[in-house]
PDB file of C-alpha atoms in Angstrom:
ATOM      1  CA  UNK A 265      -0.849 -15.803 -15.643  1.00 49.00           C
ATOM      2  CA  UNK A 266      -1.850 -16.332 -12.073  1.00 48.00           C
ATOM      3  CA  UNK A 267      -3.393 -19.752 -12.920  1.00 44.00           C
ATOM      4  CA  UNK A 268      -0.058 -20.804 -14.509  1.00 47.00           C
ATOM      5  CA  UNK A 269       1.789 -19.739 -11.384  1.00 48.00           C
ATOM      6  CA  UNK A 270      -0.484 -21.760  -9.196  1.00 51.00           C
ATOM      7  CA  UNK A 271       0.372 -24.797 -11.300  1.00 53.00           C
ATOM      8  CA  UNK A 272      -2.848 -25.227 -13.284  1.00 51.00           C
ATOM      9  CA  UNK A 273      -1.469 -27.360 -16.252  1.00 67.00           C
ATOM     10  CA  UNK A 274      -3.568 -25.943 -19.114  1.00 72.00           C
ATOM     11  CA  UNK A 275      -2.823 -22.410 -18.266  1.00 63.00           C
ATOM     12  CA  UNK A 276       0.812 -23.114 -18.267  1.00 67.00           C
ATOM     13  CA  UNK A 277       0.604 -24.756 -21.589  1.00 75.00           C
ATOM     14  CA  UNK A 278      -1.504 -21.928 -22.974  1.00 72.00           C
ATOM     15  CA  UNK A 279       0.991 -19.291 -21.826  1.00 66.00           C
ATOM     16  CA  UNK A 280       3.874 -21.210 -23.302  1.00 73.00           C
ATOM     17  CA  UNK A 281       2.079 -21.490 -26.548  1.00 74.00           C
ATOM     18  CA  UNK A 282       1.358 -17.833 -26.613  1.00 69.00           C
ATOM     19  CA  UNK A 283       5.035 -16.941 -26.070  1.00 72.00           C
ATOM     20  CA  UNK A 284       6.007 -19.369 -28.879  1.00 77.00           C
ATOM     21  CA  UNK A 285       3.529 -17.715 -31.303  1.00 73.00           C
ATOM     22  CA  UNK A 286       4.521 -14.188 -30.331  1.00 70.00           C
ATOM     23  CA  UNK A 287       8.272 -15.125 -30.783  1.00 76.00           C
ATOM     24  CA  UNK A 288       7.538 -16.775 -34.104  1.00 78.00           C
ATOM     25  CA  UNK A 289       5.710 -13.601 -35.424  1.00 75.00           C
ATOM     26  CA  UNK A 290       8.372 -11.253 -34.286  1.00 73.00           C
ATOM     27  CA  UNK A 291       6.467  -9.383 -31.522  1.00 70.00           C
ATOM     28  CA  UNK A 292       7.999 -11.037 -28.463  1.00 68.00           C
ATOM     29  CA  UNK A 293       9.054  -7.570 -27.272  1.00 71.00           C
ATOM     30  CA  UNK A 294       5.368  -6.577 -26.959  1.00 62.00           C
ATOM     31  CA  UNK A 295       4.515  -9.843 -25.265  1.00 63.00           C
ATOM     32  CA  UNK A 296       7.278  -9.182 -22.745  1.00 66.00           C
ATOM     33  CA  UNK A 297       6.197  -5.568 -22.210  1.00 65.00           C
ATOM     34  CA  UNK A 298       2.680  -6.676 -21.422  1.00 64.00           C
ATOM     35  CA  UNK A 299       3.227  -9.994 -19.627  1.00 68.00           C
ATOM     36  CA  UNK A 300       6.124  -9.075 -17.498  1.00 74.00           C
ATOM     37  CA  UNK A 301       4.052  -7.264 -14.901  1.00 76.00           C
ATOM     38  CA  UNK A 302       1.783 -10.234 -14.630  1.00 73.00           C
ATOM     39  CA  UNK A 303       4.561 -12.652 -14.344  1.00 76.00           C
ATOM     40  CA  UNK A 304       5.995 -10.679 -11.461  1.00 83.00           C
ATOM     41  CA  UNK A 305       2.702  -9.742  -9.773  1.00 81.00           C
ATOM     42  CA  UNK A 306       2.691 -10.526  -6.044  1.00 85.00           C
ATOM     43  CA  UNK A 307       6.127 -12.248  -6.097  1.00 89.00           C
ATOM     44  CA  UNK A 308       7.486 -10.075  -3.290  1.00 94.00           C
ATOM     45  CA  UNK A 309       6.309  -9.913   0.228  1.00 96.00           C
ATOM     46  CA  UNK A 310       6.973  -6.449   1.574  1.00 97.00           C
ATOM     47  CA  UNK A 311       6.107  -7.248   5.265  1.00 97.00           C
ATOM     48  CA  UNK A 312       9.277  -7.218   7.366  1.00 96.00           C
ATOM     49  CA  UNK A 313      11.489  -5.349   4.732  1.00 95.00           C
ATOM     50  CA  UNK A 314      14.050  -3.308   6.552  1.00 94.00           C
ATOM     51  CA  UNK A 315      15.550  -0.247   4.903  1.00 93.00           C
ATOM     52  CA  UNK A 316      18.154   1.884   6.349  1.00 94.00           C
ATOM     53  CA  UNK A 317      19.747   5.239   5.658  1.00 92.00           C
ATOM     54  CA  UNK A 318      23.016   5.493   7.611  1.00 91.00           C
ATOM     55  CA  UNK A 319      23.475   9.127   6.786  1.00 90.00           C
ATOM     56  CA  UNK A 320      20.350  10.257   8.323  1.00 88.00           C
ATOM     57  CA  UNK A 321      20.120   7.468  10.918  1.00 92.00           C
ATOM     58  CA  UNK A 322      16.708   6.366   9.822  1.00 94.00           C
ATOM     59  CA  UNK A 323      15.762   2.627   9.938  1.00 95.00           C
ATOM     60  CA  UNK A 324      12.299   1.831   8.636  1.00 95.00           C
ATOM     61  CA  UNK A 325      10.470  -1.615   8.664  1.00 97.00           C
ATOM     62  CA  UNK A 326       7.728  -2.123   6.337  1.00 98.00           C
ATOM     63  CA  UNK A 327       4.646  -3.588   8.216  1.00 98.00           C
ATOM     64  CA  UNK A 328       1.983  -3.683   5.495  1.00 98.00           C
ATOM     65  CA  UNK A 329       1.094  -2.542   2.055  1.00 98.00           C
ATOM     66  CA  UNK A 330      -2.488  -2.814   0.923  1.00 97.00           C
ATOM     67  CA  UNK A 331      -5.089  -1.354  -1.482  1.00 97.00           C
ATOM     68  CA  UNK A 332      -8.166   0.327  -0.296  1.00 98.00           C
ATOM     69  CA  UNK A 333     -10.709   1.847  -2.722  1.00 97.00           C
ATOM     70  CA  UNK A 334     -11.604   5.495  -3.111  1.00 96.00           C
ATOM     71  CA  UNK A 335     -14.586   5.039  -5.224  1.00 96.00           C
ATOM     72  CA  UNK A 336     -13.286   3.269  -8.352  1.00 96.00           C
ATOM     73  CA  UNK A 337      -9.578   4.337  -7.749  1.00 98.00           C
ATOM     74  CA  UNK A 338      -7.050   2.328  -5.865  1.00 98.00           C
ATOM     75  CA  UNK A 339      -5.376   3.901  -2.854  1.00 98.00           C
ATOM     76  CA  UNK A 340      -2.301   2.255  -1.795  1.00 98.00           C
ATOM     77  CA  UNK A 341      -1.674   2.417   2.036  1.00 98.00           C
ATOM     78  CA  UNK A 342       1.811   1.859   3.261  1.00 98.00           C
ATOM     79  CA  UNK A 343       2.365   1.165   6.998  1.00 98.00           C
ATOM     80  CA  UNK A 344       5.891   1.243   8.307  1.00 98.00           C
ATOM     81  CA  UNK A 345       7.705   1.630  11.662  1.00 97.00           C
ATOM     82  CA  UNK A 346      10.481   3.956  12.584  1.00 96.00           C
ATOM     83  CA  UNK A 347      12.073   3.873  16.106  1.00 93.00           C
ATOM     84  CA  UNK A 348       9.279   1.761  17.473  1.00 94.00           C
ATOM     85  CA  UNK A 349       6.600   4.179  16.301  1.00 97.00           C
ATOM     86  CA  UNK A 350       3.955   2.910  13.659  1.00 98.00           C
ATOM     87  CA  UNK A 351       3.347   5.313  10.715  1.00 98.00           C
ATOM     88  CA  UNK A 352       1.570   5.238   7.474  1.00 98.00           C
ATOM     89  CA  UNK A 353       0.979   7.200   4.252  1.00 98.00           C
ATOM     90  CA  UNK A 354      -1.169   6.709   1.184  1.00 98.00           C
ATOM     91  CA  UNK A 355      -1.579   7.717  -2.303  1.00 98.00           C
ATOM     92  CA  UNK A 356      -4.490   7.221  -4.825  1.00 98.00           C
ATOM     93  CA  UNK A 357      -3.977   6.460  -8.457  1.00 98.00           C
ATOM     94  CA  UNK A 358      -5.956   8.187 -11.174  1.00 97.00           C
ATOM     95  CA  UNK A 359      -6.088   8.522 -14.958  1.00 96.00           C
ATOM     96  CA  UNK A 360      -4.924  11.835 -15.953  1.00 92.00           C
ATOM     97  CA  UNK A 361      -4.922  13.561 -19.337  1.00 88.00           C
ATOM     98  CA  UNK A 362      -4.187  11.382 -22.389  1.00 86.00           C
ATOM     99  CA  UNK A 363      -4.728   8.244 -20.364  1.00 85.00           C
ATOM    100  CA  UNK A 364      -1.636   8.823 -18.281  1.00 92.00           C
ATOM    101  CA  UNK A 365      -1.788   6.766 -14.940  1.00 95.00           C
ATOM    102  CA  UNK A 366      -0.569   9.102 -12.219  1.00 97.00           C
ATOM    103  CA  UNK A 367      -0.618   9.791  -8.565  1.00 98.00           C
ATOM    104  CA  UNK A 368       1.101  12.337  -6.216  1.00 97.00           C
ATOM    105  CA  UNK A 369       2.550  11.452  -2.851  1.00 98.00           C
ATOM    106  CA  UNK A 370       3.944  13.678  -0.149  1.00 98.00           C
ATOM    107  CA  UNK A 371       7.365  12.461   0.993  1.00 97.00           C
ATOM    108  CA  UNK A 372       9.715  13.185   3.973  1.00 96.00           C
ATOM    109  CA  UNK A 373      12.858  11.299   4.630  1.00 95.00           C
ATOM    110  CA  UNK A 374      11.040   8.283   6.202  1.00 95.00           C
ATOM    111  CA  UNK A 375       8.449   7.914   3.548  1.00 97.00           C
ATOM    112  CA  UNK A 376      11.008   8.381   0.746  1.00 96.00           C
ATOM    113  CA  UNK A 377      13.010   5.632   2.246  1.00 95.00           C
ATOM    114  CA  UNK A 378       9.939   3.286   2.530  1.00 96.00           C
ATOM    115  CA  UNK A 379       8.722   4.052  -0.910  1.00 97.00           C
ATOM    116  CA  UNK A 380      12.213   3.552  -2.475  1.00 96.00           C
ATOM    117  CA  UNK A 381      12.360   0.006  -1.218  1.00 95.00           C
ATOM    118  CA  UNK A 382       8.835  -0.885  -2.303  1.00 97.00           C
ATOM    119  CA  UNK A 383       9.427   0.556  -5.825  1.00 96.00           C
ATOM    120  CA  UNK A 384      12.967  -0.751  -6.193  1.00 94.00           C
ATOM    121  CA  UNK A 385      13.969   2.725  -7.062  1.00 94.00           C
ATOM    122  CA  UNK A 386      16.868   4.364  -5.256  1.00 92.00           C
ATOM    123  CA  UNK A 387      16.346   7.686  -6.870  1.00 94.00           C
ATOM    124  CA  UNK A 388      13.152   8.161  -4.707  1.00 94.00           C
ATOM    125  CA  UNK A 389      15.386   8.141  -1.398  1.00 90.00           C
ATOM    126  CA  UNK A 390      16.488  11.729  -1.470  1.00 84.00           C
ATOM    127  CA  UNK A 391      13.065  13.208  -2.609  1.00 94.00           C
ATOM    128  CA  UNK A 392      11.090  15.609  -0.378  1.00 95.00           C
ATOM    129  CA  UNK A 393       7.681  17.274  -0.908  1.00 97.00           C
ATOM    130  CA  UNK A 394       5.147  16.155  -3.444  1.00 97.00           C
ATOM    131  CA  UNK A 395       6.406  13.588  -5.910  1.00 97.00           C
ATOM    132  CA  UNK A 396       4.503  12.286  -8.913  1.00 97.00           C
ATOM    133  CA  UNK A 397       4.432   8.510  -9.718  1.00 97.00           C
ATOM    134  CA  UNK A 398       3.505   7.044 -13.118  1.00 96.00           C
ATOM    135  CA  UNK A 399       2.535   3.793 -14.761  1.00 93.00           C
ATOM    136  CA  UNK A 400       6.065   2.326 -14.342  1.00 92.00           C
ATOM    137  CA  UNK A 401       5.777   2.904 -10.638  1.00 96.00           C
ATOM    138  CA  UNK A 402       2.307   1.323 -10.496  1.00 95.00           C
ATOM    139  CA  UNK A 403       3.724  -1.816 -12.255  1.00 92.00           C
ATOM    140  CA  UNK A 404       6.686  -1.857  -9.809  1.00 94.00           C
ATOM    141  CA  UNK A 405       4.208  -1.900  -6.982  1.00 96.00           C
ATOM    142  CA  UNK A 406       2.335  -4.801  -8.669  1.00 93.00           C
ATOM    143  CA  UNK A 407       5.210  -7.040  -7.506  1.00 93.00           C
ATOM    144  CA  UNK A 408       4.016  -6.753  -3.972  1.00 96.00           C
ATOM    145  CA  UNK A 409       1.845  -9.443  -2.350  1.00 94.00           C
ATOM    146  CA  UNK A 410      -1.552  -8.128  -1.429  1.00 90.00           C
ATOM    147  CA  UNK A 411      -1.641  -5.226  -3.989  1.00 94.00           C
ATOM    148  CA  UNK A 412      -0.377  -6.602  -7.224  1.00 92.00           C
ATOM    149  CA  UNK A 413      -3.387  -8.229  -8.715  1.00 90.00           C
ATOM    150  CA  UNK A 414      -5.768  -5.488  -7.704  1.00 93.00           C
ATOM    151  CA  UNK A 415      -3.560  -2.754  -9.151  1.00 93.00           C
ATOM    152  CA  UNK A 416      -3.053  -4.714 -12.385  1.00 90.00           C
ATOM    153  CA  UNK A 417      -6.869  -5.261 -12.643  1.00 90.00           C
ATOM    154  CA  UNK A 418      -7.555  -1.658 -12.253  1.00 94.00           C
ATOM    155  CA  UNK A 419      -4.919  -0.694 -14.663  1.00 92.00           C
ATOM    156  CA  UNK A 420      -6.302  -3.159 -17.310  1.00 87.00           C
ATOM    157  CA  UNK A 421      -9.768  -1.854 -16.834  1.00 90.00           C
ATOM    158  CA  UNK A 422      -9.014   1.815 -17.155  1.00 91.00           C
ATOM    159  CA  UNK A 423      -6.680   1.345 -20.080  1.00 85.00           C
ATOM    160  CA  UNK A 424      -9.311  -0.709 -21.867  1.00 79.00           C
ATOM    161  CA  UNK A 425     -11.851   1.964 -21.788  1.00 56.00           C
TER     162      UNK A 425
END
């Protein structure tokens, strides 16, 4: 997928052929489910994103999102700025029972605002305290430049075991 995005001709042709075969055999829905995250990987640059909550008067600017490693588990670090003050938070993904991908993150108003814009999920905005995130949230984060391919690679590795 990444080679296709970079313009490698044979990769683009192979991807198109794979899509044709899947559609012809009636399982294009599975192809869409598995290829969509790869198609969207690293298509959004979060740096400089501004998110504002007029009710609370909070305006946050995303400065960076990156993956650091905690052993063999990815830790997503979110750096943001509120009122000229640099802040950050992080959360480490794990494989829970029954191969469920999960993490917990402690949220306050500012963190919830920042995470909502990164996940594209407005329901996160009002959350406080520890919130659980799951596979769909990891795949949403995969859209972000600098973290997408690392998260997808880890996800593929742990799900393949």
